[in-house]
Tab-separated table of C-alpha atoms in Angstrom:
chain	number	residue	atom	x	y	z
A	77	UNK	CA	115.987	108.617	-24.966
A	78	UNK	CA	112.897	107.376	-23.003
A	79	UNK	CA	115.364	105.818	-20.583
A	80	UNK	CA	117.307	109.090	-20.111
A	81	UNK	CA	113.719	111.332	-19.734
A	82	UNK	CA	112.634	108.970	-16.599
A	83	UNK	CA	116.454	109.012	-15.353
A	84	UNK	CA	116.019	112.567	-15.142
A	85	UNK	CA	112.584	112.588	-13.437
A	86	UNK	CA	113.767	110.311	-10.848
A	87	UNK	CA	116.631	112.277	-10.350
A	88	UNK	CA	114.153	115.567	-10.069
A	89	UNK	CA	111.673	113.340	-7.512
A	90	UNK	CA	114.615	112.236	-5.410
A	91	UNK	CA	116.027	115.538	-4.961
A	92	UNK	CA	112.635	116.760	-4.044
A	93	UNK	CA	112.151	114.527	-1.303
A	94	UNK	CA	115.298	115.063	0.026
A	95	UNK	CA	114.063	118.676	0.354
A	96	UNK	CA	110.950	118.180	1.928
A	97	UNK	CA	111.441	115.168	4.677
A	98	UNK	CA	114.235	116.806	6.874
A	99	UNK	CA	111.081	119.620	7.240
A	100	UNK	CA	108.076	116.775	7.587
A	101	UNK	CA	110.547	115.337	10.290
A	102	UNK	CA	111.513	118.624	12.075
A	103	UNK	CA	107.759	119.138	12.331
A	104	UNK	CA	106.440	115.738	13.408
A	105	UNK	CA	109.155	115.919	16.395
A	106	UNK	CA	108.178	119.473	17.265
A	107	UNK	CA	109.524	120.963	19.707
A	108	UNK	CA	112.727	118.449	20.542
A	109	UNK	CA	114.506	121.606	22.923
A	110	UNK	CA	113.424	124.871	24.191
A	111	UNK	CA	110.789	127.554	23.683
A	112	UNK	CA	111.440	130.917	24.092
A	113	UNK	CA	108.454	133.264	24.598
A	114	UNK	CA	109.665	136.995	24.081
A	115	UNK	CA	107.503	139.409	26.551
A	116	UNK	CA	107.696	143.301	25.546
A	117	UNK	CA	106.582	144.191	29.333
A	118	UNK	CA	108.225	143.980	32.694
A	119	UNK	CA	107.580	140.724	35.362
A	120	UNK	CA	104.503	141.371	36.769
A	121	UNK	CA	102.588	143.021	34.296
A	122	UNK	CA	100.161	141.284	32.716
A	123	UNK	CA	101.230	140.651	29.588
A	124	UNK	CA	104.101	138.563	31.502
A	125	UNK	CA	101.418	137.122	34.241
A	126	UNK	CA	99.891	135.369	30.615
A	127	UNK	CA	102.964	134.279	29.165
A	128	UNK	CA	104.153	132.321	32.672
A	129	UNK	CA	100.932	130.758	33.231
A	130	UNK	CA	99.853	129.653	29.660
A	131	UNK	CA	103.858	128.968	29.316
A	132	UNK	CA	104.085	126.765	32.224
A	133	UNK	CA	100.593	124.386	31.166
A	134	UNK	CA	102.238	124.410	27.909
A	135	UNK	CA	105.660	123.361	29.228
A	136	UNK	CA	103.664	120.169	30.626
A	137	UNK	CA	101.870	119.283	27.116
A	138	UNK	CA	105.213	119.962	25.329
A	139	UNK	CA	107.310	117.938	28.105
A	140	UNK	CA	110.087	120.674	26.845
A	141	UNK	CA	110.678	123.979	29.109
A	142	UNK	CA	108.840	127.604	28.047
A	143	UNK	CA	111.649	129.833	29.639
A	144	UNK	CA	109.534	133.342	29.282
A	145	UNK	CA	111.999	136.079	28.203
A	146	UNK	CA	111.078	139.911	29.241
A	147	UNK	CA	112.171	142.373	26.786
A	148	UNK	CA	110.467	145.832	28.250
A	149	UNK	CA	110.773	149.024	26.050
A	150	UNK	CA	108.968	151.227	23.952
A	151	UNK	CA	105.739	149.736	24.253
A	152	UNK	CA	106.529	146.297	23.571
A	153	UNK	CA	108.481	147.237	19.993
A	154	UNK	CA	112.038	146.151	21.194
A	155	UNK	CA	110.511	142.200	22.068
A	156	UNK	CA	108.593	142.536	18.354
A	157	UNK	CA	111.956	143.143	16.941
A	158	UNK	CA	113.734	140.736	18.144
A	159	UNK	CA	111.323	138.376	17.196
A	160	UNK	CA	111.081	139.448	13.956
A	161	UNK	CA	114.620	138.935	13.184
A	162	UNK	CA	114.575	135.283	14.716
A	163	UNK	CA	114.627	132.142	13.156
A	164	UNK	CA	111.452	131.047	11.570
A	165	UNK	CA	111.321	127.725	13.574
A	166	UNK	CA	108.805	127.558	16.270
A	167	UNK	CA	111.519	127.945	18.939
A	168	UNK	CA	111.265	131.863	18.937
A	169	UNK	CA	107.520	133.248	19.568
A	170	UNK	CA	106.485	136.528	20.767
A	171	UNK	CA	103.811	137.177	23.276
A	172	UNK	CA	102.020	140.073	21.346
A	173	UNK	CA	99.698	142.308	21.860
A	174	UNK	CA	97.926	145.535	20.385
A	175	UNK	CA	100.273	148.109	20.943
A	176	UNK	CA	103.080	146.963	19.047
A	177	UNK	CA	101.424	144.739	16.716
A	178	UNK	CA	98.065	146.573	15.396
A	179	UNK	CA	98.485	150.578	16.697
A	180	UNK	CA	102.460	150.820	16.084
A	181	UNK	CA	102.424	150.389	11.688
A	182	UNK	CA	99.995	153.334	11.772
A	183	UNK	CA	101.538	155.616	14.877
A	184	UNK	CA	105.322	154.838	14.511
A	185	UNK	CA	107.476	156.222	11.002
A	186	UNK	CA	110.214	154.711	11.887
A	187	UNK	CA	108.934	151.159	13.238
A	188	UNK	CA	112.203	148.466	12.633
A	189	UNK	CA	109.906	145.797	11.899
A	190	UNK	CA	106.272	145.262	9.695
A	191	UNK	CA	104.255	143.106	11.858
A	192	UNK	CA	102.018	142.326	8.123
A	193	UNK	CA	105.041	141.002	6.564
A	194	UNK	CA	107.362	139.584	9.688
A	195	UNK	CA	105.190	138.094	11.813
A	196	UNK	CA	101.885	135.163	11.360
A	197	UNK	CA	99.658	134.735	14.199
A	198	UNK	CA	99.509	131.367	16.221
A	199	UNK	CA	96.744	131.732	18.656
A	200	UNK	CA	94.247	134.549	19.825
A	201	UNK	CA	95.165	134.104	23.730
A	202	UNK	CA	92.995	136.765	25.062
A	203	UNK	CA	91.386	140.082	25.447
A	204	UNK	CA	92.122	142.985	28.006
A	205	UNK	CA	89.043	145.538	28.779
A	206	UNK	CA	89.799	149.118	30.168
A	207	UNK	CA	88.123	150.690	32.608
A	208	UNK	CA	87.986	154.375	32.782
A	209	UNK	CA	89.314	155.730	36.504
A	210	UNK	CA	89.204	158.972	37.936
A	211	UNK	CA	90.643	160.163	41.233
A	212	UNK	CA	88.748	159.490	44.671
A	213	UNK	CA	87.915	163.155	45.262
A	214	UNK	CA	87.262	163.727	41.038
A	215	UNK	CA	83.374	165.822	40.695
A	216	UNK	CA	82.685	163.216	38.206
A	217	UNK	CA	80.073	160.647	39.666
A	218	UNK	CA	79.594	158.937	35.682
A	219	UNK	CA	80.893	158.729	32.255
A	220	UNK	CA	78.081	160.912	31.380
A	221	UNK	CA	78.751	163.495	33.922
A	222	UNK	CA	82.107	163.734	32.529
A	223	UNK	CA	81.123	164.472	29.147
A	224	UNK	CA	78.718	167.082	29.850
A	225	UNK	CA	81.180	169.167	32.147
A	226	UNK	CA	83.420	169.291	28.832
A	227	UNK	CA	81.401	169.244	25.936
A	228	UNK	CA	81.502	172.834	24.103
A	229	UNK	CA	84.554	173.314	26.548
A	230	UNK	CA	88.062	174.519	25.648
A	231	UNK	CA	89.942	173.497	27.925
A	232	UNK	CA	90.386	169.413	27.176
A	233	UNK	CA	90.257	166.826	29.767
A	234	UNK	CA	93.219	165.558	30.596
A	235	UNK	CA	93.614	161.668	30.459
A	236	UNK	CA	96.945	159.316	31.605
A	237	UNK	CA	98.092	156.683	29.372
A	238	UNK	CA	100.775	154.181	30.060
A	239	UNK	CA	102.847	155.149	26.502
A	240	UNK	CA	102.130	157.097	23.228
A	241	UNK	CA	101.032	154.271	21.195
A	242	UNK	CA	99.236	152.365	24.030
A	243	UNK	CA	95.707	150.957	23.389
A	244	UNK	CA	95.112	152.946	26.311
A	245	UNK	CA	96.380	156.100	24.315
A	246	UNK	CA	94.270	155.722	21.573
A	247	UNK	CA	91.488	154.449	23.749
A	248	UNK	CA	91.395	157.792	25.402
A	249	UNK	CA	91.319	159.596	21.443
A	250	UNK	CA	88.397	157.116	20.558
A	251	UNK	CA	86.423	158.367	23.678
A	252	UNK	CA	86.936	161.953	22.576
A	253	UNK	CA	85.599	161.637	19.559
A	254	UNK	CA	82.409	159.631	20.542
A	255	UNK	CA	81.688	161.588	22.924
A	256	UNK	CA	82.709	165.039	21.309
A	257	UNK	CA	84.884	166.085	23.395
A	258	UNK	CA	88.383	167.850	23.520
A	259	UNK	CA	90.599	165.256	24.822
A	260	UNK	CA	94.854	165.487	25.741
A	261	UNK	CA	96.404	161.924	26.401
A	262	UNK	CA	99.158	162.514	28.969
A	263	UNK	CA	101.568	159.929	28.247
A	264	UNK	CA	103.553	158.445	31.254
A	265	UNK	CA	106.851	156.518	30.811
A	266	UNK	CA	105.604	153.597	33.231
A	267	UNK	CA	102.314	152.236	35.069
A	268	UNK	CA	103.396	153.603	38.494
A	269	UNK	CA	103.933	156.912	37.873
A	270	UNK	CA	100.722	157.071	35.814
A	271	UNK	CA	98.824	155.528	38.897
A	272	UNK	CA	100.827	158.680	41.033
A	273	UNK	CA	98.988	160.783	38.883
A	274	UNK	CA	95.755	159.912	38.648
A	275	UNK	CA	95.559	159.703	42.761
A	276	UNK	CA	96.792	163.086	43.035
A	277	UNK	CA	94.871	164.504	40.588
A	278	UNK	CA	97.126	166.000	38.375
A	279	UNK	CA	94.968	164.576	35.693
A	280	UNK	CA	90.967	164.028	35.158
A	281	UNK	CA	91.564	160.041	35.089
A	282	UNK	CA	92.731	157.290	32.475
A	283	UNK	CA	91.285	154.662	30.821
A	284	UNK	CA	93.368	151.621	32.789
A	285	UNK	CA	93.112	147.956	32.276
A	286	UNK	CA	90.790	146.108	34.284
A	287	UNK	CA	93.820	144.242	36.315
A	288	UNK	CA	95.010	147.863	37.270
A	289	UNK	CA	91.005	149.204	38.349
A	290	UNK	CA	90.399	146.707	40.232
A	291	UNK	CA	93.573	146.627	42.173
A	292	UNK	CA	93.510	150.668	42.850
A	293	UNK	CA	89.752	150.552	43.302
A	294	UNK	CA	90.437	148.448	46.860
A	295	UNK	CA	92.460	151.516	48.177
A	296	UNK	CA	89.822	153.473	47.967
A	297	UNK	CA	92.001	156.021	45.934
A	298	UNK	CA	90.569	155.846	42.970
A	299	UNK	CA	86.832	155.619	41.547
A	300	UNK	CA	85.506	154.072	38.194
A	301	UNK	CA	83.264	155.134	35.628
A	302	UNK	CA	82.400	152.961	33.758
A	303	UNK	CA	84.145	149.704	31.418
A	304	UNK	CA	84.513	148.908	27.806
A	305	UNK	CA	84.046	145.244	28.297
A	306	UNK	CA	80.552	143.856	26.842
A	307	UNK	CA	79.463	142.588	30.451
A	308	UNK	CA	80.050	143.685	33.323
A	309	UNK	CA	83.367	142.301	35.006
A	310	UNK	CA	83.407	139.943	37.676
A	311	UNK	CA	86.342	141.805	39.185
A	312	UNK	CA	83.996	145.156	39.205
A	313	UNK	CA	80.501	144.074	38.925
A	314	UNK	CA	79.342	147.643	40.614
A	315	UNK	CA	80.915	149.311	37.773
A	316	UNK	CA	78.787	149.602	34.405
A	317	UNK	CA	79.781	148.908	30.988
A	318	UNK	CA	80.538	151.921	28.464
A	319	UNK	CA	76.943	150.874	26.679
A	320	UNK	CA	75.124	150.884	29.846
A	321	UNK	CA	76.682	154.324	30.673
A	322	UNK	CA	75.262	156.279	28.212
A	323	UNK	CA	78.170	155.461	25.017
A	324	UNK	CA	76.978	152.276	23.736
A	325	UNK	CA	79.032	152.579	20.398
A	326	UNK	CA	82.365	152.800	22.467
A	327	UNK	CA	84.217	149.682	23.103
A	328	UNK	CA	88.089	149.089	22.941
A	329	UNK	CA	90.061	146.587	24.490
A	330	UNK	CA	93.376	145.375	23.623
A	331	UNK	CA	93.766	141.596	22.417
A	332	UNK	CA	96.901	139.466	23.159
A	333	UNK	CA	98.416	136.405	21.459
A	334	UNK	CA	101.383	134.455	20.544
A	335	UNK	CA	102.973	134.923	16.739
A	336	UNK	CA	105.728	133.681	15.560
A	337	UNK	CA	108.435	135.022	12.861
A	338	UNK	CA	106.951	134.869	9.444
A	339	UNK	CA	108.282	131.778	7.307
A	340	UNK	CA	107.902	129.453	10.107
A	341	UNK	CA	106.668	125.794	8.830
A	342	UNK	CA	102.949	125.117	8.691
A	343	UNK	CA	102.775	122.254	10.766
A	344	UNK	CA	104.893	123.218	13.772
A	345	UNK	CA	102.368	126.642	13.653
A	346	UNK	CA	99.682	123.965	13.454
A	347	UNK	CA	100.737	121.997	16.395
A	348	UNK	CA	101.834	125.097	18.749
A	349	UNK	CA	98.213	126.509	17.758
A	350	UNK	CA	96.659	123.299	19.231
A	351	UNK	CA	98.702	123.063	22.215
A	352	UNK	CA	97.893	126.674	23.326
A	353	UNK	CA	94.608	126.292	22.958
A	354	UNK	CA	94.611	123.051	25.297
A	355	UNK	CA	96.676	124.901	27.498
A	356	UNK	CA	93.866	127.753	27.520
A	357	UNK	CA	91.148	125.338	28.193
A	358	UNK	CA	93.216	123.846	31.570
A	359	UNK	CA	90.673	125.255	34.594
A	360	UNK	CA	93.205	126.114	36.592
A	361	UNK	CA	94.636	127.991	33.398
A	362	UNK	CA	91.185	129.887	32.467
A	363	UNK	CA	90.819	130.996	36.246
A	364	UNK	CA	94.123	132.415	37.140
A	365	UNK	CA	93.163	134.637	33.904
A	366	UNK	CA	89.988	135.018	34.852
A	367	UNK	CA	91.181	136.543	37.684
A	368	UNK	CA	93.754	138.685	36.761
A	369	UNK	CA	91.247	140.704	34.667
A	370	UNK	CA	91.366	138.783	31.145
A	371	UNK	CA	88.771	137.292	28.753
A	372	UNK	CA	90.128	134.041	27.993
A	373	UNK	CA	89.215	133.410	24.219
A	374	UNK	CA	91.597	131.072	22.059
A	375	UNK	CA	91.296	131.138	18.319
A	376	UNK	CA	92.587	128.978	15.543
A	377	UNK	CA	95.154	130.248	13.007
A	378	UNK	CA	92.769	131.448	10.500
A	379	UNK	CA	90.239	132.986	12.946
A	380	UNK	CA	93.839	134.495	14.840
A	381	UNK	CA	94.931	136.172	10.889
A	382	UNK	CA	91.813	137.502	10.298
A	383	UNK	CA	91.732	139.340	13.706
A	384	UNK	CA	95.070	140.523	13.242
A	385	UNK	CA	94.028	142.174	9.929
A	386	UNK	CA	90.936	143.726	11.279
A	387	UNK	CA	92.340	145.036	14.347
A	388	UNK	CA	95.144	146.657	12.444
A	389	UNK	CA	92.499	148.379	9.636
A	390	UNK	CA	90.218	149.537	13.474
A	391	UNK	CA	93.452	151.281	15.045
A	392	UNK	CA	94.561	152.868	11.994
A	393	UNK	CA	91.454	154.762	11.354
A	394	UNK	CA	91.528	155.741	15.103
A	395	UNK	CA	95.483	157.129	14.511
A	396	UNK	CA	94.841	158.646	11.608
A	397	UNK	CA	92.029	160.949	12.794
A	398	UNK	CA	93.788	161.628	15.857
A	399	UNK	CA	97.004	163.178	13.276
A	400	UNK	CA	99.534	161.673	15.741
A	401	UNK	CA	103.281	160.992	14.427
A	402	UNK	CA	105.343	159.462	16.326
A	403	UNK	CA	108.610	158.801	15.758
């Protein structure tokens, strides 16, 4: 009997292994082909601008090609999908960012995925300020000048965004509310004709990312008021932060990262979490951000989870309040 119990226990352990090495193995050779990194924006934007120049430091640490995939639409849900229905190996990440990933579970009914449930963060990349913009010929010389021309007003002021859904969108409905004011996001279907807009004047301004400020501020077409970053940016130093404006409690910006389809093995998450953040720490790497408008951060796993959860429980309040469905 004793001989039979032990038989059956080594039987039990030796199965067991057999389970678990093929994994161990996958994971210690991590990654042995390819990395796809889905992008929910066009080339050129800056989600995409990230993705190519962390992907191509990380190419060089993973001596394996990042081949950066664009998957525009809807705000970046289409590239979430896809991800989300991937194989939970490491070889399929998204390059993710608010809008789809912490505003769309509250703002969307009909969202084909559940960021919570599909998706685990890998690394906190970094964070994109807004600025807010107003045409070149706008009477508004401040954020505060802005706010008193509409406060006790009914007619709203009328803001661009870049999508329903955008951080920009729901930037614009924070604003209103701090600053008690009656606001109407005007959503555009794409950057440029947004930017068309604003020029013109068909609208009172937009709250933009700092990339897209700085770039329009150079024509001389546009002016800013002020920026939700903490400090002032080095793109923009003239222009003052949202605190030193006169709204010190308002401050949005929209984080971006890589995550990666829910299931995938601990240790390949472990080692893509340390590679990004090597990649991030390249000088070359932090100053082509830099300079296209981002705050380079870089977070490990737990600290990248836990901001995923609190962004997500920030943007929902902000939806709710606002009462916008979308479909």
């Amino acid at each position: 009997m004793k001989s039979s119990f032990f038989g059956r226990i080594g039987i039990l352990l030796v199965t067991a292994l057999a389970a678990i090495l093929p994994l161990s193995a996958g994971a210690q050779t991590f990654p042995d082909r390819p990395i796809k990194v889905t992008v929910g924006f066009p080339a050129g934007t800056g989600p995409d601008l990230l993705a190519r120049v962390v992907g191509q430091r990380l190419s060089e640490l993973f001596k394996q090609p990042v081949v950066i995939d664009n998957k525009p639409g809807a705000g970046g849900q289409i590239a979430s999908q896809q991800v989300a229905k991937s194989a939970a190996d490491g070889y399929s990440l998204l390059l993710a960012e608010a809008g789809s990933i912490s505003i769309a579970p509250s703002a969307f009914t009909k969202l084909p995925y559940d960021p919570a449930r599909e998706f685990v963060g890998v690394a906190e990349l970094a964070w994109a300020d807004f600025v807010l913009v107003v045409p070149a010929t706008s009477p508004y010389a401040s954020l505060m000048d802005m706010v008193a021309a509409k406060k006790g007003k009914s007619n709203p002021l009328n803001l661009a965004t870049f999508g329903a859904g955008s951080p920009g969108h729901f930037g614009a409905v924070e604003f209103g509310l701090q600053a008690n004011v009656k606001v109407e996001p005007i959503h555009f279907r794409n950057t440029g004709d947004a930017v068309t807009a604003i020029i013109s004047g068909d609208v009172d301004g937009a709250w933009v990312s700092t990339a897209v400020a700085s770039a329009q501020l150079k024509g001389g077409k546009m002016r800013a008021l002020a920026t939700t970053a903490k400090t002032r940016s080095p793109l923009i130093p003239s222009i003052p932060t949202t605190a030193e404006a006169g709204m010190p409690k308002l401050s949005f910006s929209s984080w971006l990262g890589i995550l990666a389809p829910a299931g995938t093995p601990e240790a390949v998450l472990n080692e893509a979490n340390r590679s990004l953040l090597s990649a991030l720490q390249a000088p070359d790497v932090t100053s082509k951000l830099t300079e296209a408008g981002f705050t380079v951060t870089g977070a490990n796993r737990s600290e990248t989870n836990r901001m995923l959860k609190a962004e997500a429980s920030r943007w929902s309040a902000i939806v709710k309040t606002s009462g916008f469905k979308g479909d």
